[in-house]
C-alpha cells in the first residue's frame, strides 16, 4: 500500500461517491419505500427490449434471457479506481418484463383477493436463497459447461428453452465482465497517479482470472460474488449473501496462511462488496455441527460495516454459546453508528422451529438470512418468503359487516369471532389456490434464471426453482394487522360486551361514517387495554388470532400439495394495505395504516404506553413457531437502555430475554428523538440519516412522506 492511498482513505472517497449517487437517485427517482440498492445513476441510458411476442411482451425463458443479455451488453460500464471491486449496474431488467395477465390466469380468485385485501404473491420473483459454494466450485465457465452437459442429457427439460436461456444468462454475464475489464484497461492508459494505476491493474488481473476460472483468493471470491449478486439484483431484484463469514472463511484462511492477505485488506474488500449492493448477510450463528460459527472473519465483516456507516443489512446469529466479544462489538456498533445495523436473530429458535416442518437438522443448520424477516436453506429450498400477506383487519371488517347484515340474529362477540375464523379460513384457501397458480405458471413467464445457476437440482432436472425443482418447497404466508385486529376485538369486548357503553348497531354507524362527528366515542374505543400492555384483553385476542391463523395455515397443504408456513410481517405494505381497509373498531380511521408487523400499536390511547421490554414480551408471545419469523421492531432513543457498560449488558439481556421467550428476530433503530423530529419536518436537513424501516435499512430522506411519518410516530411514541 502506498503512502497516500491507504485503505481508509480510499474508503472515504468511495463513501462520498455513494452519498453523491444517493442524492442523484433521490432527485431522479423520487420517493422510495424499499431497500436502498447500489445501482449507479445513469439518467440518459435508455434500453429497448426486443421481442416477437404480441404487444411487445417480454415473457418466457428464452425471451427473458436474450433481453437480459442485451441489457447487460448495453448498460453503461462503471469502474471506480478507488475500489477493489470492479463493476456496477445502472438499470434493472425486471421492470421491462410483462406481468401475467390476470384475466387469463386467476380471474376467479380476484374478487376474494380484493374482498380480504390479500397480497397474493402470484408472479413475484425470488425470495429464496442460493448457495454460492456452487459458484465457487464451477466459476462462470464451469457453469456454462454444466448447462451444456445437462442439456445434452435432458432432451426434454421440464421448462422449455430452459438450458438455452441459462446459457444466454451466463454468456451475458461474461460479456458484461469483459466490457468492464476493457474500460479499466482504457482508464489505466490515461491514469497518471501510479498508485491508482496499480489499483486498476489489480482489478483487471483479478477479473481476467475469474472471467472463466473459479475464484482462488479472498479478493477473487468477493469479486465473483459482486458480479453474481449484481446480475441477480439486476435480473429480478434478488440476491443475498447468507453466512458470509463462513462462506469466505476458506479463502481468508488460505490467503492469511500464504501471507497474501492482511486483515485491513480483507475489511476493505468486504466494505467494497457491500458498497456494490447492500445485500442481506449474517455472521455468528451456528455452523453445520451446531457449534458457534464465530471465526476471525466474523469480526472483520462487522468492522467493515462499522467503517462504512451506510445502509447495510447485516444480522448477528445469537445463541447460548455465541462469542461474547462479537456480541459486545455488535451492540456497541448498533448504538454508535445509529443506522439500524446490525440486526439480531435467534439461531437456535429459528433452526428448531424450522425442523418442525419435517426438515432434517443437518439442512436446518444451513439456514441463513435472506431478506427482511426471513431465512431459507441456500440452494435447496424455494420458500417464496415475504410476498404473501393476509390482512386480519380486512377480514375482521368483512366478518363484522356480514354479522350486522343478518337481521335474523342478534350480534355478539362470539358470533363475530366465528365469522372471523370462517372468513380467515376462506382467505387462506384463496391464498393456497393462488400458490398453486404461481407454482404452475411462474416458470413459463419469468423464470428464476440467475438464481437457478446456484441451486441444487435445477440444472440437473432442467426445471426452474419456482416449479418444484428444489429439495424443499415451503411457501411462507404472513399475517398482517395483528394489533389492529386484536385491539378491535378487545374494544368490542370491553365497551360493548362488558361495559355496555355502546351497542353493535351504534358501532356499525360509527364505522360506516368513519367516526365523523364522534371523536369522543372514537377515543373511547381506542382507550382500551390493548395488545402489548401486559396481561390485557388485547393480549388475549392477539394470541387467539395468531393461534387460529397458524393452525389454519398448517392444517393442510395447498390443493396441489405445496406446504405453507405461517409468519407475521407486513413489510412496507403497512400503508398501502391500510388504504384498502375501512374504519376498524379500535378507533382506527378508514385508509389509515394498519398496525406494523407483529408489534403492538404505539400511543397512550391503548391503555398505557410502550417501552422496549413490553414490546419484546408482546412479540415473543405471538411467534408462529415454524421458522417464518415474527420480528420485534424496536425504535429507541440512545439514552433509553444504553449508558456505558451497564447499558451494554442491559441491551444484551433484552436481546437474550426476547429469544428465551421464543422470539426470532430483532430490528432496532437507535435514533435521537430530537434529530428524527427535525428530519421529519425537513428531510433535507439530515440527507444521510439512515433508519431501519422494517427489515431493511434506507435513507430517511428517500422515504415517502407517509412512510417517514410512520417511522417518526413509532419512535416518538416510545416511553423512556
XYZ file of C-alpha atoms in Angstrom:
720
model
C 0.000 0.000 0.000
C 1.333 3.397 -0.945
C 1.625 6.226 1.493
C -1.150 8.390 0.056
C -3.979 5.973 -0.746
C -4.487 3.935 2.410
C -7.469 1.610 2.611
C -9.224 4.025 4.968
C -8.654 6.983 2.643
C -9.923 5.013 -0.346
C -12.998 4.035 1.641
C -13.755 7.660 2.484
C -13.660 8.546 -1.216
C -15.980 5.626 -2.007
C -18.408 6.713 0.728
C -18.505 10.237 -0.681
C -19.310 8.794 -4.097
C -22.082 6.653 -2.612
C -23.590 9.723 -0.928
C -23.485 11.638 -4.203
C -25.130 8.764 -6.091
C -27.883 8.568 -3.472
C -28.679 12.260 -3.841
C -28.803 11.975 -7.621
C -31.088 8.931 -7.475
C -33.367 10.696 -4.997
C -33.707 13.565 -7.434
C -34.329 11.281 -10.407
C -36.483 8.567 -8.829
C -38.298 10.494 -6.109
C -39.604 8.694 -3.015
C -38.535 5.111 -2.398
C -40.162 2.998 0.345
C -37.976 -0.045 -0.225
C -34.393 -1.143 0.303
C -31.520 1.076 -0.677
C -29.923 -0.528 -3.718
C -26.448 0.017 -5.132
C -27.247 0.881 -8.729
C -25.282 3.698 -10.301
C -27.420 6.560 -11.644
C -27.468 6.732 -15.440
C -30.349 9.067 -16.306
C -29.566 9.177 -20.022
C -29.499 5.405 -20.567
C -32.466 4.005 -22.496
C -32.966 0.275 -23.090
C -35.271 -1.030 -25.810
C -36.126 -4.737 -25.461
C -36.568 -6.982 -28.479
C -39.440 -9.423 -28.759
C -41.607 -11.145 -31.359
C -44.443 -11.634 -28.895
C -47.749 -9.780 -29.317
C -47.971 -6.259 -27.876
C -44.216 -6.215 -27.357
C -44.415 -8.561 -24.385
C -41.287 -9.808 -22.624
C -42.017 -13.231 -21.192
C -40.800 -16.801 -21.365
C -37.361 -18.244 -20.544
C -35.572 -17.517 -23.813
C -37.160 -14.124 -24.439
C -36.251 -13.001 -20.916
C -32.728 -14.386 -21.157
C -31.946 -12.827 -24.528
C -33.169 -9.420 -23.440
C -31.297 -9.706 -20.137
C -28.118 -10.462 -22.059
C -28.830 -7.497 -24.297
C -29.332 -5.204 -21.285
C -26.047 -6.320 -19.726
C -24.383 -5.650 -23.053
C -25.732 -2.109 -23.302
C -25.694 -0.777 -19.747
C -23.001 1.842 -19.161
C -19.951 0.265 -17.569
C -18.823 1.520 -14.178
C -15.227 1.439 -12.981
C -14.233 3.093 -9.722
C -10.462 3.175 -9.486
C -10.539 3.556 -5.695
C -12.425 0.302 -5.145
C -11.022 -3.210 -5.037
C -14.190 -4.480 -6.736
C -14.807 -3.857 -10.416
C -18.259 -3.138 -11.795
C -21.623 -1.606 -11.163
C -25.149 -1.902 -12.535
C -27.162 1.031 -13.805
C -30.543 -0.470 -14.674
C -32.817 -3.358 -13.673
C -34.261 -5.854 -16.118
C -37.433 -6.855 -14.285
C -39.138 -3.533 -14.956
C -39.285 -4.492 -18.644
C -40.829 -7.929 -18.095
C -44.525 -8.272 -18.906
C -46.719 -9.127 -15.935
C -49.024 -12.095 -16.134
C -52.494 -11.419 -17.464
C -54.936 -11.918 -14.548
C -57.838 -12.181 -16.987
C -56.358 -15.437 -18.167
C -54.908 -16.994 -15.059
C -56.653 -16.078 -11.827
C -59.788 -14.094 -12.584
C -61.885 -16.332 -10.350
C -59.705 -15.525 -7.322
C -59.629 -11.762 -7.858
C -62.938 -10.917 -6.077
C -61.911 -12.780 -2.915
C -58.390 -11.341 -3.026
C -59.882 -7.859 -3.165
C -62.524 -8.622 -0.540
C -59.931 -9.750 2.008
C -57.189 -7.378 0.813
C -54.858 -10.315 0.164
C -51.429 -9.687 -1.330
C -51.385 -12.931 -3.280
C -47.777 -13.001 -4.498
C -48.700 -14.640 -7.792
C -45.966 -13.966 -10.323
C -43.472 -12.495 -7.856
C -39.826 -13.437 -8.137
C -37.002 -14.790 -5.980
C -37.438 -14.609 -2.151
C -35.292 -17.685 -1.632
C -31.532 -18.078 -1.428
C -28.751 -19.655 -3.465
C -25.595 -21.488 -2.456
C -22.532 -19.504 -3.510
C -20.374 -22.564 -2.967
C -21.718 -23.866 -6.283
C -20.376 -20.756 -7.984
C -17.056 -21.051 -6.182
C -16.771 -24.648 -7.381
C -17.558 -24.053 -11.046
C -16.912 -20.414 -11.883
C -18.776 -18.885 -14.807
C -17.100 -21.070 -17.433
C -17.791 -24.173 -15.369
C -21.456 -23.217 -15.016
C -21.642 -22.846 -18.784
C -20.145 -26.309 -19.227
C -22.577 -27.711 -16.659
C -25.528 -26.216 -18.556
C -24.334 -27.766 -21.816
C -23.686 -31.110 -20.136
C -27.202 -31.453 -18.766
C -28.783 -30.058 -21.932
C -27.193 -32.979 -23.767
C -28.576 -35.418 -21.219
C -32.085 -33.907 -20.944
C -33.538 -33.650 -24.425
C -36.944 -32.668 -22.992
C -36.459 -30.366 -19.984
C -39.482 -29.613 -17.817
C -39.202 -25.909 -18.667
C -38.944 -25.363 -22.475
C -35.865 -23.459 -23.644
C -34.517 -23.693 -20.086
C -30.935 -24.609 -20.949
C -30.761 -22.209 -23.877
C -31.957 -19.424 -21.575
C -29.398 -20.272 -18.897
C -26.623 -20.235 -21.476
C -27.706 -16.762 -22.597
C -27.543 -15.558 -18.983
C -24.017 -16.855 -18.333
C -22.685 -15.609 -21.653
C -24.256 -12.226 -20.925
C -22.534 -12.042 -17.529
C -19.167 -12.995 -19.041
C -19.520 -10.352 -21.754
C -20.522 -7.825 -19.102
C -17.358 -8.566 -17.123
C -15.242 -8.293 -20.273
C -16.663 -4.862 -21.070
C -15.643 -3.664 -17.606
C -12.169 -5.137 -17.972
C -11.751 -3.269 -21.245
C -12.887 0.000 -19.656
C -10.494 -0.454 -16.728
C -7.718 -1.097 -19.237
C -8.616 2.098 -21.101
C -8.661 4.131 -17.869
C -5.331 2.666 -16.859
C -3.698 4.016 -20.003
C -4.647 7.581 -19.117
C -4.133 7.381 -15.334
C -1.137 9.445 -14.194
C -1.215 8.567 -10.487
C 0.988 5.489 -10.122
C -0.953 4.113 -7.160
C -4.329 4.481 -8.839
C -2.839 2.952 -11.967
C -1.809 -0.034 -9.886
C -5.327 -0.350 -8.396
C -6.776 -0.528 -11.907
C -4.159 -3.074 -12.893
C -5.163 -5.262 -9.928
C -8.839 -5.001 -10.883
C -8.005 -6.155 -14.401
C -5.904 -9.101 -13.235
C -8.498 -10.340 -10.743
C -11.353 -10.136 -13.220
C -9.431 -11.731 -16.069
C -8.891 -14.742 -13.805
C -12.491 -15.110 -12.625
C -13.953 -14.442 -16.068
C -13.565 -18.164 -16.674
C -11.937 -19.843 -13.691
C -13.379 -20.418 -10.212
C -12.135 -17.903 -7.607
C -8.951 -18.908 -5.806
C -8.258 -15.998 -3.432
C -10.287 -13.970 -0.940
C -10.426 -10.988 -3.248
C -11.409 -13.134 -6.212
C -14.204 -14.741 -4.174
C -15.532 -11.309 -3.174
C -15.352 -10.130 -6.791
C -17.139 -13.270 -8.012
C -19.932 -12.593 -5.514
C -20.129 -8.989 -6.690
C -20.729 -9.989 -10.323
C -23.253 -12.639 -9.449
C -25.192 -10.539 -6.949
C -25.316 -7.569 -9.342
C -26.656 -9.849 -12.071
C -29.237 -11.298 -9.695
C -30.316 -7.866 -8.451
C -30.499 -6.537 -11.991
C -32.441 -9.562 -13.305
C -35.267 -9.737 -10.759
C -34.276 -7.764 -7.667
C -32.881 -10.798 -5.882
C -29.683 -11.692 -4.119
C -28.450 -12.385 -0.603
C -25.061 -13.411 0.747
C -26.061 -15.668 3.645
C -23.430 -16.640 6.216
C -20.677 -14.531 4.732
C -18.148 -15.252 7.484
C -18.478 -18.998 6.872
C -18.703 -18.674 3.101
C -15.455 -16.711 2.729
C -13.535 -18.329 5.597
C -11.671 -20.934 3.480
C -10.330 -18.193 1.189
C -9.433 -15.976 4.132
C -7.617 -18.785 5.970
C -5.702 -19.857 2.871
C -4.610 -16.325 1.955
C -3.608 -15.443 5.507
C -1.522 -18.590 5.739
C 0.231 -17.833 2.464
C 0.828 -14.221 3.512
C -1.017 -12.548 0.641
C -3.874 -11.052 2.694
C -3.939 -8.719 5.682
C -6.954 -8.059 7.879
C -7.044 -4.436 6.740
C -7.208 -5.583 3.156
C -9.948 -8.124 3.945
C -12.009 -5.409 5.667
C -11.630 -3.190 2.629
C -12.739 -5.919 0.206
C -15.846 -6.649 2.307
C -16.671 -2.945 2.500
C -16.343 -2.615 -1.274
C -18.537 -5.669 -1.736
C -21.270 -4.093 0.399
C -20.947 -0.766 -1.406
C -21.681 -2.512 -4.689
C -25.055 -3.530 -3.276
C -26.121 -3.761 0.403
C -27.327 -7.348 0.335
C -28.541 -9.364 3.325
C -25.823 -11.264 5.143
C -25.155 -12.730 8.567
C -22.311 -13.533 10.933
C -22.145 -15.716 14.010
C -24.942 -18.222 14.418
C -24.339 -21.963 14.330
C -22.162 -23.985 11.983
C -23.052 -27.294 10.342
C -22.114 -29.125 13.546
C -24.363 -26.964 15.738
C -21.438 -25.109 17.282
C -20.743 -21.374 17.439
C -19.813 -20.286 13.932
C -17.905 -17.193 15.054
C -14.481 -17.001 13.440
C -11.894 -14.248 12.808
C -13.710 -13.189 9.670
C -16.896 -12.505 11.683
C -15.138 -9.609 13.385
C -13.755 -8.273 10.107
C -17.200 -8.265 8.483
C -18.596 -6.371 11.470
C -15.722 -3.895 11.292
C -16.239 -3.368 7.559
C -19.896 -2.429 8.037
C -18.934 -0.260 11.016
C -16.423 1.714 8.941
C -18.935 2.236 6.167
C -21.711 3.579 8.402
C -24.024 3.340 5.397
C -27.088 1.297 4.539
C -26.423 -2.380 5.147
C -28.356 -5.499 6.097
C -26.110 -7.388 8.474
C -27.505 -9.743 11.124
C -25.830 -11.479 14.055
C -26.930 -15.001 14.972
C -27.399 -15.201 18.752
C -27.351 -18.396 20.811
C -26.111 -19.515 24.218
C -22.546 -20.156 23.068
C -22.124 -17.021 20.932
C -18.715 -15.402 21.253
C -19.264 -12.624 23.815
C -16.736 -10.289 22.239
C -18.583 -10.445 18.928
C -21.890 -9.859 20.722
C -20.428 -6.885 22.627
C -18.965 -5.350 19.479
C -22.243 -5.769 17.613
C -24.320 -3.998 20.277
C -21.719 -1.213 20.616
C -21.811 -0.710 16.872
C -25.611 -0.554 16.861
C -25.613 2.345 19.317
C -22.537 4.108 17.980
C -23.422 4.069 14.281
C -27.181 4.567 14.723
C -28.117 3.233 11.315
C -30.022 0.094 12.257
C -27.032 -2.246 11.952
C -26.678 -4.970 12.881
C -29.889 -6.923 13.448
C -30.077 -9.903 15.775
C -31.725 -13.288 15.276
C -32.093 -16.353 17.425
C -30.169 -19.050 15.591
C -31.451 -21.693 17.988
C -35.149 -20.805 17.779
C -35.252 -20.398 14.013
C -33.439 -23.670 13.390
C -35.552 -25.624 15.892
C -38.756 -24.067 14.586
C -37.828 -24.914 11.007
C -37.229 -28.522 11.991
C -40.923 -28.766 12.960
C -41.688 -28.776 9.246
C -40.026 -32.162 8.912
C -36.720 -30.813 7.640
C -33.641 -32.770 8.835
C -31.484 -30.884 11.321
C -28.447 -31.056 9.007
C -30.290 -28.954 6.458
C -31.840 -26.675 9.081
C -28.347 -25.795 10.293
C -27.657 -24.324 6.844
C -30.424 -21.733 7.218
C -29.287 -18.202 6.515
C -30.768 -14.719 6.481
C -32.108 -13.953 3.040
C -34.417 -10.960 3.467
C -36.326 -8.570 5.702
C -37.633 -11.188 8.122
C -36.917 -14.489 6.518
C -34.415 -17.287 6.308
C -34.042 -20.145 3.850
C -31.793 -23.088 3.100
C -29.349 -21.935 0.396
C -29.856 -23.646 -2.937
C -32.174 -26.315 -1.545
C -35.391 -24.528 -0.666
C -37.970 -22.495 -2.552
C -39.535 -20.556 0.321
C -41.112 -17.584 -1.502
C -40.974 -15.594 1.743
C -42.222 -12.074 2.454
C -44.531 -11.981 -0.558
C -47.962 -13.268 0.545
C -49.854 -11.139 3.105
C -53.212 -11.855 4.780
C -54.813 -8.728 6.252
C -56.510 -9.543 9.573
C -58.123 -6.096 9.703
C -59.841 -6.543 6.340
C -61.072 -9.995 7.338
C -62.454 -8.585 10.607
C -64.363 -5.899 8.735
C -65.879 -8.458 6.368
C -66.922 -10.607 9.333
C -68.394 -7.623 11.222
C -70.409 -6.334 8.258
C -71.745 -9.790 7.468
C -72.821 -10.282 11.075
C -74.563 -6.911 11.160
C -76.354 -7.615 7.865
C -78.010 -10.683 9.370
C -81.304 -9.265 10.691
C -82.443 -12.661 11.965
C -79.828 -12.935 14.703
C -78.569 -10.653 17.427
C -74.911 -9.682 17.039
C -72.409 -10.817 19.671
C -68.707 -11.148 20.235
C -68.888 -14.932 19.936
C -70.690 -14.700 16.586
C -68.166 -12.167 15.348
C -65.302 -14.465 16.255
C -66.886 -17.433 14.500
C -67.379 -15.369 11.359
C -63.817 -14.035 11.596
C -62.488 -17.608 11.736
C -64.740 -18.625 8.850
C -63.513 -15.805 6.631
C -59.901 -16.274 7.712
C -60.077 -19.887 6.569
C -61.616 -18.806 3.286
C -58.887 -16.220 2.791
C -56.139 -18.767 3.421
C -57.776 -21.177 0.992
C -57.744 -18.392 -1.596
C -54.046 -17.888 -0.837
C -53.428 -21.624 -1.237
C -55.077 -21.690 -4.642
C -53.018 -18.672 -5.643
C -49.850 -20.522 -4.646
C -50.832 -23.373 -6.946
C -51.320 -20.937 -9.824
C -47.925 -19.407 -9.133
C -46.140 -22.752 -8.951
C -47.841 -23.989 -12.120
C -47.054 -20.958 -14.240
C -44.173 -18.860 -12.908
C -41.524 -20.777 -14.843
C -43.364 -20.141 -18.110
C -43.322 -16.350 -17.865
C -40.397 -15.057 -15.825
C -38.281 -17.967 -14.538
C -35.633 -17.598 -11.830
C -32.796 -18.000 -14.314
C -29.958 -16.249 -12.461
C -30.823 -17.938 -9.164
C -31.230 -21.315 -10.898
C -27.497 -21.271 -11.616
C -26.566 -21.682 -7.948
C -29.271 -24.116 -6.831
C -29.162 -27.882 -6.468
C -31.219 -29.970 -8.952
C -32.335 -27.104 -11.226
C -29.784 -27.760 -13.956
C -29.828 -31.463 -13.263
C -33.608 -31.672 -13.789
C -33.942 -28.977 -16.415
C -36.522 -27.282 -14.229
C -36.932 -23.805 -12.758
C -36.711 -23.368 -8.978
C -40.237 -21.965 -8.919
C -41.653 -25.163 -10.416
C -40.709 -27.586 -7.660
C -37.157 -28.421 -8.688
C -35.629 -27.868 -5.258
C -35.488 -30.326 -2.378
C -37.839 -28.293 -0.181
C -40.802 -26.113 -1.094
C -42.259 -24.343 1.938
C -44.294 -21.327 0.891
C -44.491 -18.665 3.568
C -47.775 -16.896 4.368
C -47.644 -13.784 6.548
C -50.413 -12.396 8.695
C -50.641 -8.594 8.931
C -52.553 -6.043 11.058
C -52.348 -8.162 14.201
C -52.571 -5.258 16.662
C -55.361 -3.604 14.663
C -57.477 -6.762 14.809
C -56.584 -7.696 18.398
C -57.301 -4.200 19.733
C -60.568 -4.140 17.778
C -61.766 -7.360 19.390
C -60.619 -6.016 22.762
C -62.550 -2.765 22.223
C -65.735 -4.667 21.343
C -65.410 -6.996 24.310
C -64.703 -4.138 26.721
C -67.064 -1.392 25.537
C -69.955 -3.462 24.175
C -69.986 -6.842 25.908
C -68.674 -5.939 29.355
C -69.420 -2.249 29.954
C -72.358 -1.897 27.540
C -71.359 1.707 26.842
C -72.114 1.281 23.174
C -74.158 -1.131 21.062
C -73.162 -3.110 17.985
C -75.619 -1.057 15.967
C -74.035 2.188 17.113
C -70.553 0.835 16.386
C -71.713 -0.045 12.875
C -72.818 3.557 12.396
C -69.512 4.897 13.699
C -67.529 2.678 11.332
C -69.728 3.464 8.338
C -69.331 7.206 8.962
C -65.611 6.924 9.775
C -66.248 8.370 13.277
C -67.041 11.781 11.764
C -68.570 13.989 14.463
C -67.953 11.338 17.105
C -64.355 11.865 18.156
C -65.110 11.225 21.833
C -66.541 7.808 21.023
C -63.587 7.053 18.783
C -61.280 7.865 21.700
C -63.390 5.608 23.902
C -62.871 2.688 21.529
C -59.169 3.440 21.271
C -58.607 3.781 25.005
C -58.928 0.102 25.858
C -56.162 -2.073 27.345
C -54.582 -3.102 24.075
C -52.148 -5.682 22.817
C -48.667 -5.256 24.235
C -49.594 -3.649 27.551
C -49.218 -6.843 29.596
C -51.967 -9.351 30.540
C -54.600 -7.267 28.795
C -57.702 -8.050 26.814
C -55.759 -7.083 23.698
C -53.008 -9.574 24.543
C -55.577 -12.359 24.854
C -57.033 -11.599 21.451
C -53.627 -11.291 19.802
C -52.671 -14.781 20.929
C -56.072 -16.146 19.916
C -55.825 -14.664 16.403
C -52.269 -15.940 15.881
C -53.176 -19.424 17.099
C -56.093 -19.826 14.703
C -54.065 -18.304 11.858
C -51.157 -20.698 12.366
C -53.479 -23.648 12.869
C -55.308 -22.871 9.616
C -52.150 -22.317 7.558
C -50.608 -25.526 8.851
C -53.803 -27.597 8.761
C -53.366 -28.723 5.167
C -51.251 -28.069 2.121
C -52.466 -26.281 -0.988
C -54.807 -28.246 -3.292
C -51.767 -29.213 -5.366
C -49.785 -30.291 -2.322
C -47.453 -27.365 -1.574
C -46.656 -26.785 2.096
C -47.330 -23.424 3.780
C -45.586 -21.867 6.784
C -47.187 -19.065 8.871
C -45.405 -15.848 9.810
C -46.264 -12.330 10.978
C -44.966 -9.427 8.950
C -46.336 -6.532 6.921
C -43.091 -5.270 5.301
C -43.598 -1.884 3.611
C -47.236 -2.806 2.900
C -48.439 -1.275 6.175
C -49.546 1.905 4.402
C -50.968 0.512 1.117
C -52.817 -2.295 2.903
C -54.332 0.249 5.281
C -55.622 2.307 2.366
C -57.839 -0.621 1.366
C -59.418 -1.071 4.797
C -62.362 0.889 6.180
C -62.522 2.144 9.777
C -61.962 -0.521 12.426
C -63.466 -0.960 15.930
C -60.207 0.031 17.647
C -60.728 3.651 16.569
C -58.506 3.491 13.517
C -59.978 5.616 10.726
C -60.554 4.388 7.186
C -57.487 4.261 4.929
C -55.058 4.843 7.814
C -52.104 2.429 8.056
C -52.704 -0.936 9.639
C -50.525 -1.901 12.600
C -46.912 -2.689 11.875
C -45.856 -6.331 11.713
C -46.187 -8.224 14.975
C -45.619 -5.061 17.033
C -48.283 -3.536 19.277
C -49.749 -0.230 18.151
C -47.913 2.747 19.693
C -49.623 5.523 21.620
C -51.026 6.211 25.071
C -54.614 5.633 23.941
C -54.187 1.885 24.112
C -54.374 1.585 27.869
C -50.771 2.622 28.519
C -47.532 3.468 26.764
C -44.959 1.102 25.363
C -41.317 0.505 26.157
C -38.758 -1.946 24.772
C -39.488 -4.515 27.491
C -43.255 -4.543 26.987
C -42.957 -4.706 23.198
C -40.415 -7.516 23.497
C -42.698 -9.572 25.706
C -45.682 -9.000 23.438
C -43.958 -10.039 20.226
C -42.406 -13.066 21.925
C -45.818 -14.451 22.866
C -47.190 -14.380 19.296
C -44.397 -16.222 17.496
C -45.807 -18.614 14.871
C -43.168 -21.231 15.715
C -42.369 -22.784 12.316
C -39.299 -20.827 11.247
C -41.045 -17.977 9.432
C -40.392 -15.185 11.900
C -42.435 -12.502 13.629
C -39.803 -9.774 14.046
C -39.571 -7.439 17.002
C -39.157 -3.842 15.834
C -37.563 -1.557 18.423
C -37.192 2.181 17.916
C -35.209 3.530 20.831
C -33.556 6.724 21.952
C -29.813 6.284 22.630
C -30.331 7.026 26.326
C -33.155 4.571 26.986
C -31.157 1.422 27.584
C -27.588 2.231 26.710
C -25.242 4.043 29.049
C -21.733 2.685 29.064
C -21.004 -0.875 30.186
C -24.214 -1.280 32.201
C -26.265 -0.220 29.217
C -24.439 -2.730 27.025
C -25.274 -5.514 29.463
C -28.896 -4.391 29.685
C -29.404 -4.413 25.966
C -27.758 -7.809 25.572
C -30.060 -9.009 28.342
C -33.052 -7.634 26.442
C -31.990 -9.482 23.285
C -31.365 -12.763 25.065
C -34.536 -12.355 27.109
C -36.646 -11.952 23.971
C -35.099 -15.045 22.435
C -35.517 -17.102 25.619
C -39.218 -16.276 25.464
C -39.377 -17.630 21.916
C -38.533 -14.540 19.839
C -36.846 -14.974 16.488
C -35.578 -11.665 15.057
C -34.949 -8.136 16.349
C -34.691 -4.999 14.200
C -33.518 -1.884 16.033
C -33.418 1.829 15.290
C -31.299 3.883 17.657
C -32.276 7.468 16.929
C -32.340 10.685 18.874
C -35.961 11.895 19.106
C -34.990 15.484 18.503
C -32.986 14.579 15.402
C -35.737 12.410 13.937
C -38.274 15.147 14.590
C -36.113 17.701 12.788
C -35.537 15.273 9.925
C -39.270 14.592 9.733
C -40.043 18.304 9.437
C -37.215 18.922 6.966
C -35.930 15.767 5.300
C -33.028 17.562 3.645
C -31.609 18.667 6.998
C -30.210 15.171 7.527
C -29.876 13.731 3.996
C -27.614 10.893 5.163
C -29.772 9.802 8.138
C -30.364 6.044 7.898
C -33.253 4.175 9.526
C -34.269 0.548 9.627
C -37.729 0.869 8.147
C -38.810 -2.740 8.560
C -36.305 -5.482 7.880
C -34.383 -3.218 5.537
C -32.429 -0.015 6.053
C -32.985 3.109 3.979
C -32.198 6.793 3.861
C -34.895 8.628 5.821
C -34.949 11.443 3.264
C -35.641 8.942 0.453
C -38.852 7.659 2.054
C -42.269 8.986 1.106
C -43.923 11.492 3.440
C -46.337 8.784 4.608
C -43.615 6.327 5.456
C -41.457 8.925 7.167
C -44.499 9.761 9.305
C -44.969 6.084 10.167
C -41.341 5.688 11.293
C -41.454 9.030 13.111
C -44.605 8.061 15.031
C -43.060 4.759 16.085
C -40.013 6.475 17.511
C -41.587 9.466 19.274
C -44.201 7.248 20.951
C -41.632 5.245 22.922
C -41.616 5.583 26.704
C -38.307 6.474 28.274
